[in-house]
Amino acid sequence: MLAEIKGLNEECGVFGVFGHPDSAQLTYYGLHSLQHRGQEGTGIVVSNGEKLRVVKGEGLVSEIFTADVMEELKGTSAIGHVRYATAGGGGYENVQPLLFHSQTGSLALAHNGNLVNANILKHQLEAQGSIFQTSSDTEVLAHLIRRSGYPQLKDQVKNALSMLKGAYAYLILTEKELMVALDPHGLRPLSLGCIGNAYVVASETCAFDVVGAEFIRDIRPGELLIINEDGITSEQFAFNSTKSICAMEYVYFSRPDSNIQGINVHTARKNMGKRLAVEAPIEADVVTGVPDSSISAAIGYAEAAGIPYEMGLIKNKYVGRTFIQPTQSLREQGVKMKLSAVRGVVEGKRVVMVDDSIVRGTTSRRIVNLLKEAGATEVHVVISSPPIKNPCFYGIDTSSKEELIASDKSVEEIRQLIGADSLTFLSTEGMVGAIVKTEGTEGFCLGCFTGNYPTEIYPDTLQYYYQK
Ligand code: SF4
């Protein structure tokens, strides 16, 4: 499905390099492959061992980092960020990495995720004299680091991280070091790789393939990695860490060529489609997937159901971001510009339409309409995840609870609203089983489906998400 028109957006992606003469160039390529995680702003901070230099702006990686700009970014370590603005909103000042200077040196931060106690910490820090440059929750970490009384940066960072609650994959760059930290629940993906003696870190392993890096391992929940001239060291800053990786990374957000926790995303999606075929057997003539993220699940459904997979919907790849408008009517118009039904495939046919999720329902209604206008006699919608009934507090913009169609409507009510002949969602157990091939749902955050979140959620965070 198309993130921009669906109302389901990843917040960010991060990429970092230590110990490579082309660190900025590698970061550019890495960020380019993570562009699907955020298109509103991007930045790179590079270190030449003595100074940090930042270039950032609102726009796509290819728009901000022109050849001239890249010429100026020289150094052996770098961190980069692509941003979709949610917490704190947009604007240049919130584009990351954030760069801070002090008497003892500089520090740059890139963050993927969302803190659930950011407002509480901000109030406390402001009461102690901090002045924030941005409205982003990321800046809280910089203030906590600088206010920590420990003499060593490593201990300052560990102390600061121990105060944060929520989802965070942080890259912290100083003149001499790259630090990498993942929250105690490992909510967001973060992997370590290498190119020769240089280390690379990325939100998704697809970025490693692009820069020719070899995958080493995933960062562990509650782990702090410190990479410098002496090599790499690992420490746990949280000992009660329990893995709860975001299930939506497998369903929708990550690229199909990425592996998360050793599981290929395309394979997981294909297995979700296969599970759906078991949970929702339908008599139909063709199976089609909503491009791009539902194609894998549609292939799996077709394979398991023994129904031909066809390209019943095609995506217009050349519609630019400028067409994306926030209003409902323009959003609906956007669907027409972005997707077309293939009449030659669906006319006179009973169609199974596989999609990864339903957020507001408006997009699903438009796509069902497109297929029916193109002559489909029946459209059966099957969704490769459970109904999204609750907001996400961890960095995914799932719209407010009121906007989530499944928050107060039954499956039958949603079916009627989207005009489908039948509607089936994959069960929670079916989704997790398709990813890990084991019984039970441990190891995953399923908060937006079940309402059970792996961390405490604070009243002001709840208020923000329920009223935004
Ligand atoms: S609430 Fe949903 S989208 Fe958010 S981290 Fe959990 S599973 Fe992912």
Short mmCIF file of C-alpha atoms and ligand atoms in Angstrom, two decimals:
data_model
loop_
_atom_site.label_atom_id
_atom_site.label_comp_id
_atom_site.label_asym_id
_atom_site.label_seq_id
_atom_site.Cartn_x
_atom_site.Cartn_y
_atom_site.Cartn_z
CA MET A 1 0.00 0.00 0.00
CA LEU A 2 1.07 3.56 -0.50
CA ALA A 3 2.10 5.15 2.75
CA GLU A 4 1.39 8.73 1.78
CA ILE A 5 -2.26 8.12 1.01
CA LYS A 6 -2.92 5.51 3.62
CA GLY A 7 -2.15 7.39 6.81
CA LEU A 8 0.39 4.89 8.08
CA ASN A 9 3.88 6.23 8.09
CA GLU A 10 7.24 5.15 9.39
CA GLU A 11 8.96 7.87 11.29
CA CYS A 12 12.63 7.46 10.46
CA GLY A 13 15.62 5.53 9.26
CA VAL A 14 19.22 5.80 10.42
CA PHE A 15 22.57 4.87 8.89
CA GLY A 16 26.10 5.21 10.28
CA VAL A 17 29.69 4.44 9.29
CA PHE A 18 32.91 4.38 11.29
CA GLY A 19 36.41 4.08 9.87
CA HIS A 20 35.93 4.49 6.12
CA PRO A 21 37.40 7.26 3.92
CA ASP A 22 34.12 7.49 1.94
CA SER A 23 31.89 7.61 5.00
CA ALA A 24 29.64 10.42 3.72
CA GLN A 25 29.20 8.82 0.30
CA LEU A 26 28.35 5.47 1.89
CA THR A 27 25.86 7.21 4.17
CA TYR A 28 24.27 8.86 1.15
CA TYR A 29 23.75 5.47 -0.51
CA GLY A 30 22.57 3.93 2.76
CA LEU A 31 20.02 6.68 3.31
CA HIS A 32 18.85 6.39 -0.26
CA SER A 33 17.95 2.74 0.35
CA LEU A 34 16.11 3.75 3.55
CA GLN A 35 14.15 6.51 1.85
CA HIS A 36 10.87 4.56 2.23
CA ARG A 37 11.15 5.15 6.01
CA GLY A 38 10.85 8.92 5.70
CA GLN A 39 10.70 11.44 2.88
CA GLU A 40 10.25 14.77 4.64
CA GLY A 41 13.79 15.57 5.73
CA THR A 42 17.28 14.15 5.71
CA GLY A 43 20.73 14.96 7.02
CA ILE A 44 24.29 13.71 7.31
CA VAL A 45 26.89 14.61 9.95
CA VAL A 46 30.45 13.69 9.08
CA SER A 47 33.56 13.66 11.28
CA ASN A 48 37.12 14.08 10.06
CA GLY A 49 38.42 13.11 13.50
CA GLU A 50 38.61 16.72 14.66
CA LYS A 51 35.39 18.42 13.67
CA LEU A 52 31.80 17.50 12.94
CA ARG A 53 30.10 18.98 9.90
CA VAL A 54 26.37 18.79 9.16
CA VAL A 55 24.29 19.14 6.01
CA LYS A 56 20.54 18.68 6.26
CA GLY A 57 17.32 19.88 4.73
CA GLU A 58 13.68 19.20 4.05
CA GLY A 59 13.30 16.89 1.07
CA LEU A 60 14.51 13.63 -0.38
CA VAL A 61 18.09 12.35 -0.07
CA SER A 62 18.74 13.00 -3.78
CA GLU A 63 17.36 16.54 -3.46
CA ILE A 64 19.44 17.59 -0.44
CA PHE A 65 22.73 15.87 -1.23
CA THR A 66 23.73 17.19 -4.63
CA ALA A 67 27.16 16.42 -6.06
CA ASP A 68 28.45 19.82 -4.86
CA VAL A 69 27.22 19.21 -1.32
CA MET A 70 28.78 15.76 -1.22
CA GLU A 71 32.13 17.24 -2.29
CA GLU A 72 32.19 19.18 0.97
CA LEU A 73 31.36 16.23 3.21
CA LYS A 74 34.69 14.58 3.86
CA GLY A 75 35.58 12.40 6.81
CA THR A 76 36.02 8.87 8.07
CA SER A 77 32.86 8.53 10.11
CA ALA A 78 29.31 9.71 9.54
CA ILE A 79 25.73 9.31 10.62
CA GLY A 80 22.63 10.03 8.58
CA HIS A 81 18.89 10.17 8.99
CA VAL A 82 15.72 10.17 6.92
CA ARG A 83 12.67 11.59 8.63
CA TYR A 84 8.94 11.36 8.50
CA ALA A 85 7.72 14.00 10.94
CA THR A 86 5.40 12.86 13.73
CA ALA A 87 6.34 13.72 17.32
CA GLY A 88 7.37 17.35 17.45
CA GLY A 89 6.18 18.02 13.91
CA GLY A 90 8.16 19.03 10.84
CA GLY A 91 10.33 22.03 10.09
CA TYR A 92 14.04 22.40 9.33
CA GLU A 93 15.05 22.59 13.00
CA ASN A 94 13.65 19.09 13.60
CA VAL A 95 15.50 17.50 10.68
CA GLN A 96 18.19 15.17 12.01
CA PRO A 97 20.95 14.47 12.84
CA LEU A 98 20.88 17.13 15.55
CA LEU A 99 24.32 18.63 16.21
CA PHE A 100 25.38 20.07 19.58
CA HIS A 101 28.59 21.87 20.50
CA SER A 102 30.04 22.29 23.98
CA GLN A 103 33.37 23.12 25.64
CA THR A 104 34.20 19.42 25.80
CA GLY A 105 33.43 18.62 22.17
CA SER A 106 30.60 18.08 19.73
CA LEU A 107 27.94 15.45 19.57
CA ALA A 108 25.47 14.54 16.83
CA LEU A 109 22.31 12.48 17.32
CA ALA A 110 20.15 10.50 14.92
CA HIS A 111 17.07 8.79 16.33
CA ASN A 112 14.55 6.32 14.97
CA GLY A 113 11.53 5.80 17.23
CA ASN A 114 9.57 7.81 19.71
CA LEU A 115 9.99 8.39 23.44
CA VAL A 116 6.85 8.06 25.54
CA ASN A 117 8.21 10.07 28.49
CA ALA A 118 9.74 12.91 26.44
CA ASN A 119 7.35 15.54 27.77
CA ILE A 120 7.94 14.59 31.40
CA LEU A 121 11.71 14.73 30.87
CA LYS A 122 11.46 18.03 28.98
CA HIS A 123 9.53 19.62 31.85
CA GLN A 124 12.12 18.42 34.32
CA LEU A 125 15.03 19.59 32.17
CA GLU A 126 13.48 23.00 31.54
CA ALA A 127 12.90 23.40 35.26
CA GLN A 128 16.65 22.79 35.66
CA GLY A 129 17.51 25.45 33.07
CA SER A 130 17.62 23.60 29.74
CA ILE A 131 16.46 25.46 26.66
CA PHE A 132 15.38 23.28 23.75
CA GLN A 133 16.27 24.20 20.16
CA THR A 134 13.69 21.86 18.62
CA SER A 135 10.28 20.39 19.37
CA SER A 136 11.61 16.90 18.62
CA ASP A 137 11.83 14.33 21.44
CA THR A 138 15.33 13.39 20.23
CA GLU A 139 16.93 16.45 21.78
CA VAL A 140 16.07 15.22 25.28
CA LEU A 141 18.92 12.71 25.09
CA ALA A 142 21.52 15.41 24.38
CA HIS A 143 20.43 17.40 27.44
CA LEU A 144 20.43 14.31 29.65
CA ILE A 145 23.93 13.42 28.47
CA ARG A 146 25.28 16.90 29.17
CA ARG A 147 23.59 17.11 32.58
CA SER A 148 24.89 13.73 33.71
CA GLY A 149 27.60 14.13 36.32
CA TYR A 150 29.79 11.28 35.03
CA PRO A 151 33.25 12.17 33.73
CA GLN A 152 33.29 9.67 30.81
CA LEU A 153 31.01 10.12 27.81
CA LYS A 154 30.18 6.41 27.79
CA ASP A 155 28.82 6.61 31.36
CA GLN A 156 27.02 9.87 30.60
CA VAL A 157 25.27 8.17 27.68
CA LYS A 158 24.41 5.03 29.66
CA ASN A 159 23.00 7.13 32.48
CA ALA A 160 20.95 9.24 30.05
CA LEU A 161 19.61 6.20 28.17
CA SER A 162 18.45 4.62 31.43
CA MET A 163 16.01 7.54 31.88
CA LEU A 164 14.32 7.14 28.50
CA LYS A 165 11.12 5.18 27.97
CA GLY A 166 9.76 4.17 24.61
CA ALA A 167 11.28 3.25 21.27
CA TYR A 168 14.71 4.38 20.23
CA ALA A 169 17.47 3.34 17.92
CA TYR A 170 20.10 6.04 18.48
CA LEU A 171 23.28 6.80 16.60
CA ILE A 172 25.57 9.20 18.48
CA LEU A 173 28.61 10.60 16.70
CA THR A 174 31.45 12.53 18.29
CA GLU A 175 34.75 13.59 16.71
CA LYS A 176 36.31 10.26 17.70
CA GLU A 177 33.52 7.76 18.34
CA LEU A 178 30.31 6.28 17.05
CA MET A 179 27.86 5.03 19.67
CA VAL A 180 24.84 2.90 18.86
CA ALA A 181 22.00 2.25 21.29
CA LEU A 182 18.76 0.30 21.11
CA ASP A 183 15.90 0.58 23.60
CA PRO A 184 15.37 -2.23 26.16
CA HIS A 185 12.51 -3.69 24.09
CA GLY A 186 14.28 -3.49 20.74
CA LEU A 187 11.14 -1.96 19.24
CA ARG A 188 12.81 -0.70 16.09
CA PRO A 189 15.18 -2.74 13.91
CA LEU A 190 18.91 -1.90 13.95
CA SER A 191 21.72 -3.96 12.49
CA LEU A 192 25.51 -3.96 12.49
CA GLY A 193 27.67 -4.73 9.48
CA CYS A 194 31.19 -4.17 8.16
CA ILE A 195 33.07 -3.19 5.04
CA GLY A 196 36.58 -4.49 5.59
CA ASN A 197 37.72 -2.89 8.85
CA ALA A 198 35.00 -0.24 8.80
CA TYR A 199 31.73 -0.68 10.69
CA VAL A 200 28.29 0.26 9.41
CA VAL A 201 24.95 0.43 11.22
CA ALA A 202 21.53 0.68 9.61
CA SER A 203 17.83 0.55 10.37
CA GLU A 204 17.49 -2.12 7.71
CA THR A 205 19.87 -4.60 6.16
CA CYS A 206 18.83 -3.55 2.63
CA ALA A 207 21.20 -0.61 3.20
CA PHE A 208 24.11 -3.04 3.71
CA ASP A 209 23.53 -4.64 0.31
CA VAL A 210 23.60 -1.23 -1.37
CA VAL A 211 26.98 -0.24 0.13
CA GLY A 212 28.54 -3.72 -0.14
CA ALA A 213 28.62 -4.30 3.62
CA GLU A 214 28.60 -7.68 5.27
CA PHE A 215 25.95 -8.28 7.93
CA ILE A 216 27.41 -9.05 11.37
CA ARG A 217 24.41 -9.15 13.71
CA ASP A 218 21.37 -7.28 14.99
CA ILE A 219 21.81 -4.85 17.88
CA ARG A 220 20.40 -6.37 21.09
CA PRO A 221 17.67 -4.72 23.16
CA GLY A 222 19.27 -2.52 25.84
CA GLU A 223 22.70 -2.67 24.18
CA LEU A 224 25.16 0.19 23.75
CA LEU A 225 27.89 -0.30 21.15
CA ILE A 226 30.94 1.93 21.20
CA ILE A 227 33.01 2.03 18.03
CA ASN A 228 36.32 3.92 17.95
CA GLU A 229 39.94 3.51 16.84
CA ASP A 230 40.43 0.73 19.39
CA GLY A 231 37.64 -1.35 17.83
CA ILE A 232 34.16 -2.17 19.02
CA THR A 233 32.86 -2.81 22.53
CA SER A 234 29.40 -3.78 23.69
CA GLU A 235 27.71 -3.00 27.00
CA GLN A 236 24.22 -3.53 28.33
CA PHE A 237 22.71 -0.35 29.75
CA ALA A 238 19.43 -2.11 30.56
CA PHE A 239 19.34 -5.54 32.13
CA ASN A 240 15.59 -6.14 32.24
CA SER A 241 15.44 -6.00 28.46
CA THR A 242 12.81 -8.10 26.67
CA LYS A 243 12.53 -8.11 22.92
CA SER A 244 9.31 -6.66 21.49
CA ILE A 245 10.08 -5.80 17.91
CA CYS A 246 7.40 -3.92 15.99
CA ALA A 247 5.33 -6.48 14.06
CA MET A 248 4.40 -3.81 11.50
CA GLU A 249 8.03 -3.72 10.35
CA TYR A 250 7.39 -7.18 8.86
CA VAL A 251 3.85 -6.46 7.68
CA TYR A 252 4.42 -3.15 5.99
CA PHE A 253 7.29 -0.82 6.82
CA SER A 254 10.52 -2.57 5.95
CA ARG A 255 11.73 -3.31 2.47
CA PRO A 256 11.13 -6.90 1.30
CA ASP A 257 14.86 -7.39 0.72
CA SER A 258 15.67 -6.58 4.36
CA ASN A 259 16.17 -9.22 7.04
CA ILE A 260 15.02 -8.41 10.58
CA GLN A 261 16.24 -10.69 13.37
CA GLY A 262 17.41 -13.09 10.66
CA ILE A 263 13.98 -13.28 9.00
CA ASN A 264 13.56 -12.04 5.45
CA VAL A 265 10.70 -9.56 5.18
CA HIS A 266 9.43 -10.84 1.80
CA THR A 267 9.36 -14.40 3.14
CA ALA A 268 7.47 -13.32 6.27
CA ARG A 269 4.90 -11.49 4.12
CA LYS A 270 4.54 -14.44 1.77
CA ASN A 271 3.90 -16.68 4.79
CA MET A 272 1.25 -14.22 6.02
CA GLY A 273 -0.48 -14.63 2.65
CA LYS A 274 -0.30 -18.40 2.99
CA ARG A 275 -1.81 -18.25 6.49
CA LEU A 276 -4.58 -16.02 5.14
CA ALA A 277 -5.42 -18.60 2.50
CA VAL A 278 -5.94 -21.10 5.32
CA GLU A 279 -7.85 -18.69 7.57
CA ALA A 280 -9.88 -17.17 4.69
CA PRO A 281 -10.48 -19.71 1.90
CA ILE A 282 -12.35 -17.97 -0.92
CA GLU A 283 -13.66 -19.19 -4.27
CA ALA A 284 -12.19 -16.78 -6.77
CA ASP A 285 -10.61 -16.53 -10.23
CA VAL A 286 -7.57 -14.30 -9.57
CA VAL A 287 -5.53 -12.99 -6.65
CA THR A 288 -4.02 -9.53 -6.82
CA GLY A 289 -1.94 -7.50 -4.36
CA VAL A 290 -2.01 -3.78 -3.70
CA PRO A 291 1.43 -2.57 -4.79
CA ASP A 292 4.07 -2.51 -3.47
CA SER A 293 4.05 -3.85 0.07
CA SER A 294 1.19 -6.36 -0.40
CA ILE A 295 2.61 -8.16 -3.43
CA SER A 296 4.55 -10.69 -1.34
CA ALA A 297 1.47 -11.62 0.72
CA ALA A 298 -0.65 -11.87 -2.45
CA ILE A 299 1.87 -14.26 -4.01
CA GLY A 300 1.73 -16.39 -0.84
CA TYR A 301 -2.07 -16.38 -0.81
CA ALA A 302 -2.27 -17.38 -4.48
CA GLU A 303 0.29 -20.15 -4.04
CA ALA A 304 -1.47 -21.66 -1.03
CA ALA A 305 -5.00 -21.24 -2.45
CA GLY A 306 -4.10 -22.58 -5.90
CA ILE A 307 -5.58 -19.46 -7.58
CA PRO A 308 -3.53 -17.61 -10.23
CA TYR A 309 -1.71 -14.47 -9.08
CA GLU A 310 -2.22 -11.60 -11.50
CA MET A 311 -1.22 -7.94 -11.73
CA GLY A 312 -4.74 -6.63 -11.23
CA LEU A 313 -3.48 -3.29 -9.92
CA ILE A 314 -0.53 -1.28 -11.12
CA LYS A 315 1.17 1.65 -9.51
CA ASN A 316 2.09 4.80 -11.35
CA LYS A 317 5.72 5.16 -10.27
CA TYR A 318 6.09 8.68 -11.61
CA VAL A 319 3.67 10.55 -9.36
CA GLY A 320 5.82 12.92 -7.33
CA ARG A 321 5.47 13.84 -3.68
CA THR A 322 4.01 17.19 -4.69
CA PHE A 323 0.76 15.43 -5.51
CA ILE A 324 0.35 14.24 -1.96
CA GLN A 325 -2.18 16.41 -0.24
CA PRO A 326 -3.48 16.05 3.29
CA THR A 327 -7.20 16.64 2.75
CA GLN A 328 -9.60 13.76 2.44
CA SER A 329 -10.87 14.63 -1.03
CA LEU A 330 -7.39 15.18 -2.43
CA ARG A 331 -6.17 12.04 -0.70
CA GLU A 332 -8.87 10.07 -2.46
CA GLN A 333 -7.96 11.71 -5.75
CA GLY A 334 -4.39 10.69 -5.04
CA VAL A 335 -5.38 7.02 -5.10
CA LYS A 336 -6.57 7.38 -8.68
CA MET A 337 -3.36 9.03 -9.75
CA LYS A 338 -1.25 6.40 -8.03
CA LEU A 339 -3.10 3.17 -8.77
CA SER A 340 -4.91 1.77 -11.78
CA ALA A 341 -6.88 -1.45 -12.13
CA VAL A 342 -5.94 -3.65 -15.10
CA ARG A 343 -9.23 -4.21 -16.92
CA GLY A 344 -7.81 -7.04 -19.03
CA VAL A 345 -7.03 -8.96 -15.83
CA VAL A 346 -10.05 -8.31 -13.60
CA GLU A 347 -12.99 -7.88 -16.01
CA GLY A 348 -15.62 -10.59 -15.42
CA LYS A 349 -13.51 -12.11 -12.63
CA ARG A 350 -13.97 -12.83 -8.94
CA VAL A 351 -10.97 -11.07 -7.41
CA VAL A 352 -9.17 -11.64 -4.11
CA MET A 353 -7.50 -8.32 -3.28
CA VAL A 354 -4.69 -8.71 -0.74
CA ASP A 355 -3.63 -5.65 1.26
CA ASP A 356 -1.35 -5.36 4.28
CA SER A 357 -3.57 -3.23 6.54
CA ILE A 358 -6.57 -0.92 6.76
CA VAL A 359 -6.10 2.40 8.53
CA ARG A 360 -8.89 4.85 7.75
CA GLY A 361 -10.63 2.65 5.18
CA THR A 362 -10.94 5.37 2.56
CA THR A 363 -8.12 4.00 0.43
CA SER A 364 -9.50 0.46 0.57
CA ARG A 365 -12.90 1.76 -0.56
CA ARG A 366 -11.31 3.53 -3.52
CA ILE A 367 -9.34 0.46 -4.57
CA VAL A 368 -12.39 -1.81 -4.33
CA ASN A 369 -14.18 0.76 -6.51
CA LEU A 370 -11.34 0.82 -9.02
CA LEU A 371 -11.54 -2.96 -9.40
CA LYS A 372 -15.32 -2.95 -9.74
CA GLU A 373 -15.24 -0.09 -12.26
CA ALA A 374 -12.77 -2.20 -14.24
CA GLY A 375 -15.31 -5.03 -14.39
CA ALA A 376 -14.52 -7.28 -11.40
CA THR A 377 -17.70 -9.20 -10.54
CA GLU A 378 -16.69 -9.76 -6.90
CA VAL A 379 -13.94 -8.19 -4.79
CA HIS A 380 -12.90 -10.12 -1.67
CA VAL A 381 -10.53 -8.12 0.52
CA VAL A 382 -8.06 -10.06 2.66
CA ILE A 383 -5.70 -8.20 4.99
CA SER A 384 -2.38 -9.68 6.04
CA SER A 385 -2.53 -8.22 9.55
CA PRO A 386 -5.17 -7.93 12.30
CA PRO A 387 -7.39 -4.80 12.55
CA ILE A 388 -5.47 -1.71 13.74
CA LYS A 389 -7.60 -0.56 16.66
CA ASN A 390 -5.13 1.53 18.66
CA PRO A 391 -2.55 4.26 18.03
CA CYS A 392 1.19 3.60 18.02
CA PHE A 393 3.24 5.49 20.60
CA TYR A 394 6.60 4.30 19.29
CA GLY A 395 7.24 6.33 16.17
CA ILE A 396 4.69 5.08 13.66
CA ASP A 397 2.10 7.60 12.62
CA THR A 398 -1.07 5.47 12.62
CA SER A 399 -3.47 8.44 12.82
CA SER A 400 -5.48 9.20 15.94
CA LYS A 401 -7.72 6.56 17.48
CA GLU A 402 -10.82 8.29 16.10
CA GLU A 403 -9.44 8.05 12.56
CA LEU A 404 -8.71 4.33 12.81
CA ILE A 405 -11.70 2.66 11.21
CA ALA A 406 -11.29 -0.55 13.23
CA SER A 407 -11.22 1.29 16.56
CA ASP A 408 -15.01 1.34 16.81
CA LYS A 409 -16.31 -0.68 13.89
CA SER A 410 -16.81 -4.40 13.43
CA VAL A 411 -15.33 -6.29 10.48
CA GLU A 412 -18.80 -6.45 8.92
CA GLU A 413 -19.27 -2.69 9.30
CA ILE A 414 -15.89 -2.07 7.68
CA ARG A 415 -16.77 -4.46 4.85
CA GLN A 416 -19.90 -2.50 4.13
CA LEU A 417 -18.06 0.82 4.25
CA ILE A 418 -15.37 -0.26 1.79
CA GLY A 419 -17.90 -1.97 -0.49
CA ALA A 420 -16.18 -5.38 -0.54
CA ASP A 421 -18.00 -8.68 -1.07
CA SER A 422 -16.11 -10.13 1.88
CA LEU A 423 -13.43 -8.91 4.27
CA THR A 424 -11.03 -10.99 6.35
CA PHE A 425 -8.17 -9.94 8.58
CA LEU A 426 -5.31 -12.26 9.51
CA SER A 427 -5.42 -13.33 13.16
CA THR A 428 -2.74 -12.04 15.55
CA GLU A 429 -1.44 -15.60 16.10
CA GLY A 430 -1.49 -16.18 12.34
CA MET A 431 0.56 -13.04 11.70
CA VAL A 432 3.19 -13.81 14.31
CA GLY A 433 3.25 -17.50 13.34
CA ALA A 434 3.88 -16.49 9.74
CA ILE A 435 6.90 -14.44 10.83
CA VAL A 436 8.56 -16.77 13.33
CA LYS A 437 6.96 -20.13 12.60
CA THR A 438 6.41 -20.81 16.29
CA GLU A 439 3.41 -20.78 18.57
CA GLY A 440 2.69 -17.77 20.82
CA THR A 441 3.20 -14.07 20.27
CA GLU A 442 6.27 -13.37 22.46
CA GLY A 443 9.02 -11.19 21.10
CA PHE A 444 6.74 -8.75 19.27
CA CYS A 445 5.07 -5.45 19.94
CA LEU A 446 1.43 -5.85 18.92
CA GLY A 447 0.19 -2.70 20.63
CA CYS A 448 -1.75 -1.19 17.74
CA PHE A 449 -3.62 -4.49 17.27
CA THR A 450 -4.17 -5.62 20.84
CA GLY A 451 -3.85 -2.45 22.93
CA ASN A 452 -1.17 -4.15 25.05
CA TYR A 453 1.99 -2.07 24.84
CA PRO A 454 5.41 -3.24 25.97
CA THR A 455 6.12 -0.03 27.93
CA GLU A 456 4.24 2.17 30.31
CA ILE A 457 2.28 4.88 28.44
CA TYR A 458 2.08 8.23 30.22
CA PRO A 459 -1.11 10.29 30.49
CA ASP A 460 0.19 13.25 28.46
CA THR A 461 1.33 10.90 25.69
CA LEU A 462 -2.11 9.31 25.65
CA GLN A 463 -3.72 12.74 25.47
CA TYR A 464 -1.53 13.75 22.51
CA TYR A 465 -2.32 10.64 20.51
CA TYR A 466 -6.01 10.59 21.28
CA GLN A 467 -6.53 14.24 20.43
CA LYS A 468 -4.13 14.94 17.58
S1 SF4 B 1 2.15 -0.23 18.30
FE1 SF4 B 1 2.04 -1.24 16.28
S2 SF4 B 1 3.16 0.09 14.84
FE2 SF4 B 1 3.70 0.71 16.95
S3 SF4 B 1 5.58 -0.39 17.44
FE3 SF4 B 1 3.88 -1.64 18.21
S4 SF4 B 1 3.35 -3.02 16.49
FE4 SF4 B 1 4.63 -1.39 15.66
#
